Amino acid sequence: MHIETLGSGPDLVLIHGWALHGGVFAPLAERLAPRFRLHLVDLPGHGHSRDSQVPLQPAAVASEIASRVPPALWLGWSLGGLFALRAAASLPTVRGLVMVAATPRFVRAPDWPHAVEPAVFEQFARDLEQDYDGTLERFIALDTLGSEHGRAELKSLRTLLHARGRPQPEALHAGLQLLESTDLRRSLPSLAVPSLWLAGRRDRLVNPRGMAAAAGRAPGSRFVELPGAGHAPFLGHVDAVAAQLLAFVDNTGP
C-alpha cells in the first residue's frame, strides 16, 4: 500500500473514500502540514496502491496501515471511515478518531433510519459493470450535490479522479460491498479514544442525523455539523474542517 508522508508534528493518518485516493486531501494537507505529520493513504486498488495485494477489508487495511505508521490520530472520509473506526476500536496505536461524512453503518435498517437504501449501492454495482466511467462520474457528483460550493468541488474531484490512474474495478466492487454490508455500531460504546464526527449539513449521501446518532453512542465524542457543506467538506470548507481538527487535538490531546 502506498502511504505518502509529509509535514511535521503529531501523526495524523488520512483515509480517502470510494474510487478516489490520498490526493483528494491536498487542500486539507496544505493547511495541516505545518502542524501535523500527515500519512496520506491510497487504499488497495486505488491510486498508487492499484496493485496492492492487501484485501480491501477493514481489519486487513487497518492492520497494514498501523504496521507502517507511528501511533497516530486517524481520520476517515466516507468509506475510509470504516477503516479508521475499525482501527480505533481494535488497535492500541490509534490515539484519536475523526469521522468525516462517515458512519459505522451506511445503509438503512429498522433501528437505523438515517441512512441510504441498500438498493443505492446495488445499483451502483450494476451500473459499474455497464458504464465504468459514467458510474464514477455520477458518484462524484453525489459527493458534491447540495454543497454551497458544489460546482467548484465537482471540478476538483473530476481533476483528481484519475490523477493517480484508474481504480481497479475489483476494488470498486469490494468497496461498494463494504458500504452495503458493514455494521460497526457495536464497537462504539467501547471506544477508548476521543472521537470527532464532522458532518456536512447538506450531505446527500451520509445523513448528519445518522452521524449524530453514532457520535451519541461513543464516549468522549464530539459531533459538529458544518453549515453549507456537502459530502466532501474538506474541499469547499477546508478552513472550517482544519479549524475543527486543530480544536479537537488542542482540547482532547489524543
Tab-separated table of C-alpha atoms in Angstrom:
chain	number	residue	atom	x	y	z
A	1	MET	CA	0.000	0.000	0.000
A	2	HIS	CA	1.166	3.489	-0.861
A	3	ILE	CA	1.347	5.920	2.081
A	4	GLU	CA	2.664	9.437	1.469
A	5	THR	CA	4.151	11.219	4.490
A	6	LEU	CA	4.618	14.972	4.784
A	7	GLY	CA	4.661	17.747	7.358
A	8	SER	CA	5.812	17.731	10.977
A	9	GLY	CA	4.125	17.410	14.338
A	10	PRO	CA	1.725	14.863	15.841
A	11	ASP	CA	0.959	11.993	13.458
A	12	LEU	CA	-2.327	12.010	11.539
A	13	VAL	CA	-3.472	9.256	9.163
A	14	LEU	CA	-5.961	10.256	6.423
A	15	ILE	CA	-8.016	7.634	4.550
A	16	HIS	CA	-9.999	8.560	1.445
A	17	GLY	CA	-13.390	7.448	0.173
A	18	TRP	CA	-14.668	5.247	-2.643
A	19	ALA	CA	-12.972	5.470	-6.068
A	20	LEU	CA	-10.517	8.214	-5.080
A	21	HIS	CA	-7.036	8.317	-3.475
A	22	GLY	CA	-4.998	10.185	-0.862
A	23	GLY	CA	-4.516	13.130	-3.212
A	24	VAL	CA	-8.120	14.173	-2.588
A	25	PHE	CA	-6.958	15.626	0.742
A	26	ALA	CA	-4.490	18.052	-0.911
A	27	PRO	CA	-6.262	21.274	0.208
A	28	LEU	CA	-6.552	19.957	3.774
A	29	ALA	CA	-2.980	18.654	3.763
A	30	GLU	CA	-1.726	22.098	2.802
A	31	ARG	CA	-3.454	23.586	5.863
A	32	LEU	CA	-2.387	20.845	8.272
A	33	ALA	CA	1.197	20.049	7.240
A	34	PRO	CA	2.671	22.867	9.380
A	35	ARG	CA	1.026	21.324	12.469
A	36	PHE	CA	0.916	17.569	11.784
A	37	ARG	CA	2.970	14.819	10.219
A	38	LEU	CA	0.436	13.518	7.710
A	39	HIS	CA	0.191	9.956	6.399
A	40	LEU	CA	-1.968	10.006	3.241
A	41	VAL	CA	-3.143	6.507	2.377
A	42	ASP	CA	-4.065	5.108	-1.034
A	43	LEU	CA	-6.408	2.203	-0.323
A	44	PRO	CA	-5.765	-1.136	-2.094
A	45	GLY	CA	-6.852	-0.981	-5.725
A	46	HIS	CA	-6.804	2.826	-5.705
A	47	GLY	CA	-4.221	5.414	-6.752
A	48	HIS	CA	-0.626	4.303	-6.293
A	49	SER	CA	-1.904	1.188	-4.466
A	50	ARG	CA	-3.663	-0.148	-7.569
A	51	ASP	CA	-1.596	-3.336	-7.486
A	52	SER	CA	-1.607	-3.845	-3.714
A	53	GLN	CA	-2.438	-7.380	-2.605
A	54	VAL	CA	-3.897	-6.252	0.734
A	55	PRO	CA	-7.596	-7.233	0.854
A	56	LEU	CA	-9.961	-4.274	0.902
A	57	GLN	CA	-11.357	-5.271	4.295
A	58	PRO	CA	-11.419	-3.116	7.450
A	59	ALA	CA	-9.278	-5.421	9.594
A	60	ALA	CA	-6.658	-6.115	6.936
A	61	VAL	CA	-6.313	-2.491	5.828
A	62	ALA	CA	-6.221	-1.145	9.389
A	63	SER	CA	-3.532	-3.664	10.344
A	64	GLU	CA	-1.403	-2.854	7.289
A	65	ILE	CA	-1.578	0.903	7.877
A	66	ALA	CA	-0.823	0.520	11.590
A	67	SER	CA	2.257	-1.534	10.785
A	68	ARG	CA	3.580	1.310	8.628
A	69	VAL	CA	2.862	4.434	10.708
A	70	PRO	CA	3.640	5.561	14.275
A	71	PRO	CA	0.900	5.888	16.904
A	72	ALA	CA	-1.450	8.476	15.417
A	73	LEU	CA	-4.796	10.161	15.177
A	74	TRP	CA	-6.806	8.509	12.347
A	75	LEU	CA	-9.202	10.333	10.011
A	76	GLY	CA	-11.538	8.534	7.624
A	77	TRP	CA	-13.759	10.131	4.994
A	78	SER	CA	-16.866	8.287	3.774
A	79	LEU	CA	-15.792	4.679	3.017
A	80	GLY	CA	-12.470	5.499	4.677
A	81	GLY	CA	-14.327	5.934	7.942
A	82	LEU	CA	-14.931	2.185	8.149
A	83	PHE	CA	-11.182	1.522	8.195
A	84	ALA	CA	-10.475	4.331	10.667
A	85	LEU	CA	-13.253	3.233	13.014
A	86	ARG	CA	-12.132	-0.402	12.878
A	87	ALA	CA	-8.602	0.690	13.753
A	88	ALA	CA	-9.782	2.909	16.618
A	89	ALA	CA	-11.861	0.065	18.029
A	90	SER	CA	-9.168	-2.598	17.858
A	91	LEU	CA	-5.648	-1.152	17.730
A	92	PRO	CA	-3.845	0.425	20.708
A	93	THR	CA	-1.755	2.688	18.475
A	94	VAL	CA	-4.769	4.796	17.440
A	95	ARG	CA	-4.797	7.904	19.630
A	96	GLY	CA	-7.996	9.506	18.377
A	97	LEU	CA	-10.624	9.174	15.663
A	98	VAL	CA	-12.064	11.685	13.197
A	99	MET	CA	-15.024	10.596	11.081
A	100	VAL	CA	-15.744	12.929	8.150
A	101	ALA	CA	-19.097	12.291	6.433
A	102	ALA	CA	-18.914	8.695	7.664
A	103	THR	CA	-20.909	6.398	9.924
A	104	PRO	CA	-20.443	2.860	11.267
A	105	ARG	CA	-23.311	1.700	9.034
A	106	PHE	CA	-24.101	3.308	5.681
A	107	VAL	CA	-27.388	1.553	4.832
A	108	ARG	CA	-30.810	1.895	6.385
A	109	ALA	CA	-32.242	-0.602	8.872
A	110	PRO	CA	-35.324	-0.631	11.122
A	111	ASP	CA	-33.155	0.577	14.004
A	112	TRP	CA	-31.003	2.832	11.791
A	113	PRO	CA	-33.318	5.085	9.762
A	114	HIS	CA	-30.982	7.949	8.826
A	115	ALA	CA	-29.040	6.192	6.073
A	116	VAL	CA	-29.432	5.200	2.414
A	117	GLU	CA	-31.382	2.293	0.984
A	118	PRO	CA	-29.257	-0.809	0.209
A	119	ALA	CA	-30.526	-0.627	-3.370
A	120	VAL	CA	-28.426	2.510	-3.933
A	121	PHE	CA	-25.136	0.621	-3.665
A	122	GLU	CA	-26.577	-2.386	-5.510
A	123	GLN	CA	-27.488	-0.098	-8.410
A	124	PHE	CA	-24.011	1.437	-8.475
A	125	ALA	CA	-22.526	-2.069	-8.653
A	126	ARG	CA	-24.729	-2.957	-11.625
A	127	ASP	CA	-24.002	0.332	-13.354
A	128	LEU	CA	-20.276	-0.149	-12.852
A	129	GLU	CA	-20.417	-3.298	-14.971
A	130	GLN	CA	-22.046	-1.460	-17.866
A	131	ASP	CA	-20.544	2.042	-17.704
A	132	TYR	CA	-17.392	2.320	-15.571
A	133	ASP	CA	-16.595	5.969	-16.324
A	134	GLY	CA	-20.183	7.170	-16.211
A	135	THR	CA	-20.772	5.464	-12.857
A	136	LEU	CA	-17.738	7.132	-11.294
A	137	GLU	CA	-18.850	10.480	-12.681
A	138	ARG	CA	-22.319	10.055	-11.142
A	139	PHE	CA	-20.828	9.082	-7.797
A	140	ILE	CA	-18.518	12.074	-7.506
A	141	ALA	CA	-21.455	14.276	-8.498
A	142	LEU	CA	-23.261	12.906	-5.425
A	143	ASP	CA	-20.199	13.769	-3.341
A	144	THR	CA	-20.718	17.438	-4.157
A	145	LEU	CA	-24.517	17.592	-4.505
A	146	GLY	CA	-26.051	20.116	-2.144
A	147	SER	CA	-22.836	21.843	-1.121
A	148	GLU	CA	-22.866	25.616	-1.465
A	149	HIS	CA	-19.539	25.232	-3.328
A	150	GLY	CA	-20.641	22.143	-5.224
A	151	ARG	CA	-19.622	23.297	-8.695
A	152	ALA	CA	-16.028	24.028	-7.664
A	153	GLU	CA	-15.840	20.811	-5.635
A	154	LEU	CA	-17.044	18.744	-8.576
A	155	LYS	CA	-14.438	20.339	-10.825
A	156	SER	CA	-11.741	19.402	-8.301
A	157	LEU	CA	-12.940	15.807	-8.000
A	158	ARG	CA	-13.081	15.389	-11.771
A	159	THR	CA	-9.466	16.508	-11.984
A	160	LEU	CA	-8.412	14.225	-9.139
A	161	LEU	CA	-10.402	11.124	-10.084
A	162	HIS	CA	-7.830	9.542	-12.407
A	163	ALA	CA	-4.806	11.635	-11.399
A	164	ARG	CA	-3.144	8.502	-9.995
A	165	GLY	CA	-4.572	6.039	-12.504
A	166	ARG	CA	-7.970	4.413	-12.789
A	167	PRO	CA	-9.074	2.451	-9.701
A	168	GLN	CA	-9.326	-1.303	-10.147
A	169	PRO	CA	-12.896	-2.463	-10.890
A	170	GLU	CA	-12.482	-5.285	-8.353
A	171	ALA	CA	-11.633	-2.768	-5.640
A	172	LEU	CA	-14.617	-0.619	-6.555
A	173	HIS	CA	-16.960	-3.593	-6.253
A	174	ALA	CA	-15.353	-4.558	-2.940
A	175	GLY	CA	-15.815	-1.010	-1.663
A	176	LEU	CA	-19.493	-0.973	-2.611
A	177	GLN	CA	-19.934	-4.308	-0.859
A	178	LEU	CA	-18.361	-2.871	2.282
A	179	LEU	CA	-20.641	0.158	2.186
A	180	GLU	CA	-23.650	-2.110	1.816
A	181	SER	CA	-22.792	-4.787	4.370
A	182	THR	CA	-20.543	-3.361	7.112
A	183	ASP	CA	-22.002	-2.532	10.510
A	184	LEU	CA	-19.579	-1.360	13.194
A	185	ARG	CA	-22.130	0.153	15.568
A	186	ARG	CA	-21.357	-2.379	18.313
A	187	SER	CA	-17.819	-1.020	18.576
A	188	LEU	CA	-18.917	2.500	19.522
A	189	PRO	CA	-19.738	2.161	23.253
A	190	SER	CA	-16.333	0.657	23.983
A	191	LEU	CA	-14.210	3.146	22.027
A	192	ALA	CA	-11.262	4.005	24.240
A	193	VAL	CA	-10.180	7.116	22.317
A	194	PRO	CA	-11.817	10.524	21.812
A	195	SER	CA	-13.661	10.993	18.544
A	196	LEU	CA	-14.763	13.893	16.361
A	197	TRP	CA	-17.666	13.461	13.938
A	198	LEU	CA	-17.756	16.085	11.165
A	199	ALA	CA	-20.934	16.193	9.089
A	200	GLY	CA	-21.971	18.381	6.172
A	201	ARG	CA	-25.440	19.775	6.767
A	202	ARG	CA	-26.228	19.415	3.044
A	203	ASP	CA	-24.695	15.954	2.607
A	204	ARG	CA	-26.845	13.837	0.242
A	205	LEU	CA	-25.010	10.556	0.928
A	206	VAL	CA	-24.487	10.454	4.702
A	207	ASN	CA	-27.301	11.915	6.753
A	208	PRO	CA	-25.978	14.191	9.540
A	209	ARG	CA	-28.604	12.733	11.871
A	210	GLY	CA	-27.045	9.309	11.404
A	211	MET	CA	-23.646	10.729	12.311
A	212	ALA	CA	-25.104	12.447	15.374
A	213	ALA	CA	-26.692	9.157	16.445
A	214	ALA	CA	-23.370	7.351	16.040
A	215	ALA	CA	-21.476	10.010	17.983
A	216	GLY	CA	-24.037	9.723	20.756
A	217	ARG	CA	-23.057	6.089	21.273
A	218	ALA	CA	-19.330	6.760	21.623
A	219	PRO	CA	-17.854	8.035	24.889
A	220	GLY	CA	-15.685	11.109	24.596
A	221	SER	CA	-17.190	12.080	21.248
A	222	ARG	CA	-17.971	15.447	19.687
A	223	PHE	CA	-20.406	15.942	16.792
A	224	VAL	CA	-20.085	19.007	14.555
A	225	GLU	CA	-22.360	19.900	11.644
A	226	LEU	CA	-20.840	22.257	9.076
A	227	PRO	CA	-23.439	24.606	7.523
A	228	GLY	CA	-23.354	24.760	3.734
A	229	ALA	CA	-21.135	21.683	3.394
A	230	GLY	CA	-21.913	18.521	1.452
A	231	HIS	CA	-20.270	15.107	1.446
A	232	ALA	CA	-16.718	16.403	0.859
A	233	PRO	CA	-16.397	19.303	3.314
A	234	PHE	CA	-12.573	19.310	3.186
A	235	LEU	CA	-12.824	20.672	-0.369
A	236	GLY	CA	-15.274	23.572	-0.214
A	237	HIS	CA	-14.991	24.203	3.538
A	238	VAL	CA	-11.368	23.285	4.122
A	239	ASP	CA	-10.634	26.054	6.614
A	240	ALA	CA	-13.592	25.047	8.791
A	241	VAL	CA	-12.523	21.388	8.730
A	242	ALA	CA	-8.919	22.288	9.586
A	243	ALA	CA	-10.091	24.505	12.443
A	244	GLN	CA	-12.238	21.718	13.898
A	245	LEU	CA	-9.342	19.262	13.691
A	246	LEU	CA	-6.965	21.634	15.426
A	247	ALA	CA	-9.505	22.406	18.151
A	248	PHE	CA	-10.158	18.690	18.651
A	249	VAL	CA	-6.468	17.971	19.158
A	250	ASP	CA	-5.908	21.022	21.347
A	251	ASN	CA	-8.901	20.220	23.560
A	252	THR	CA	-8.537	16.455	23.901
A	253	GLY	CA	-4.824	15.875	23.452
A	254	PRO	CA	-5.230	12.457	21.807
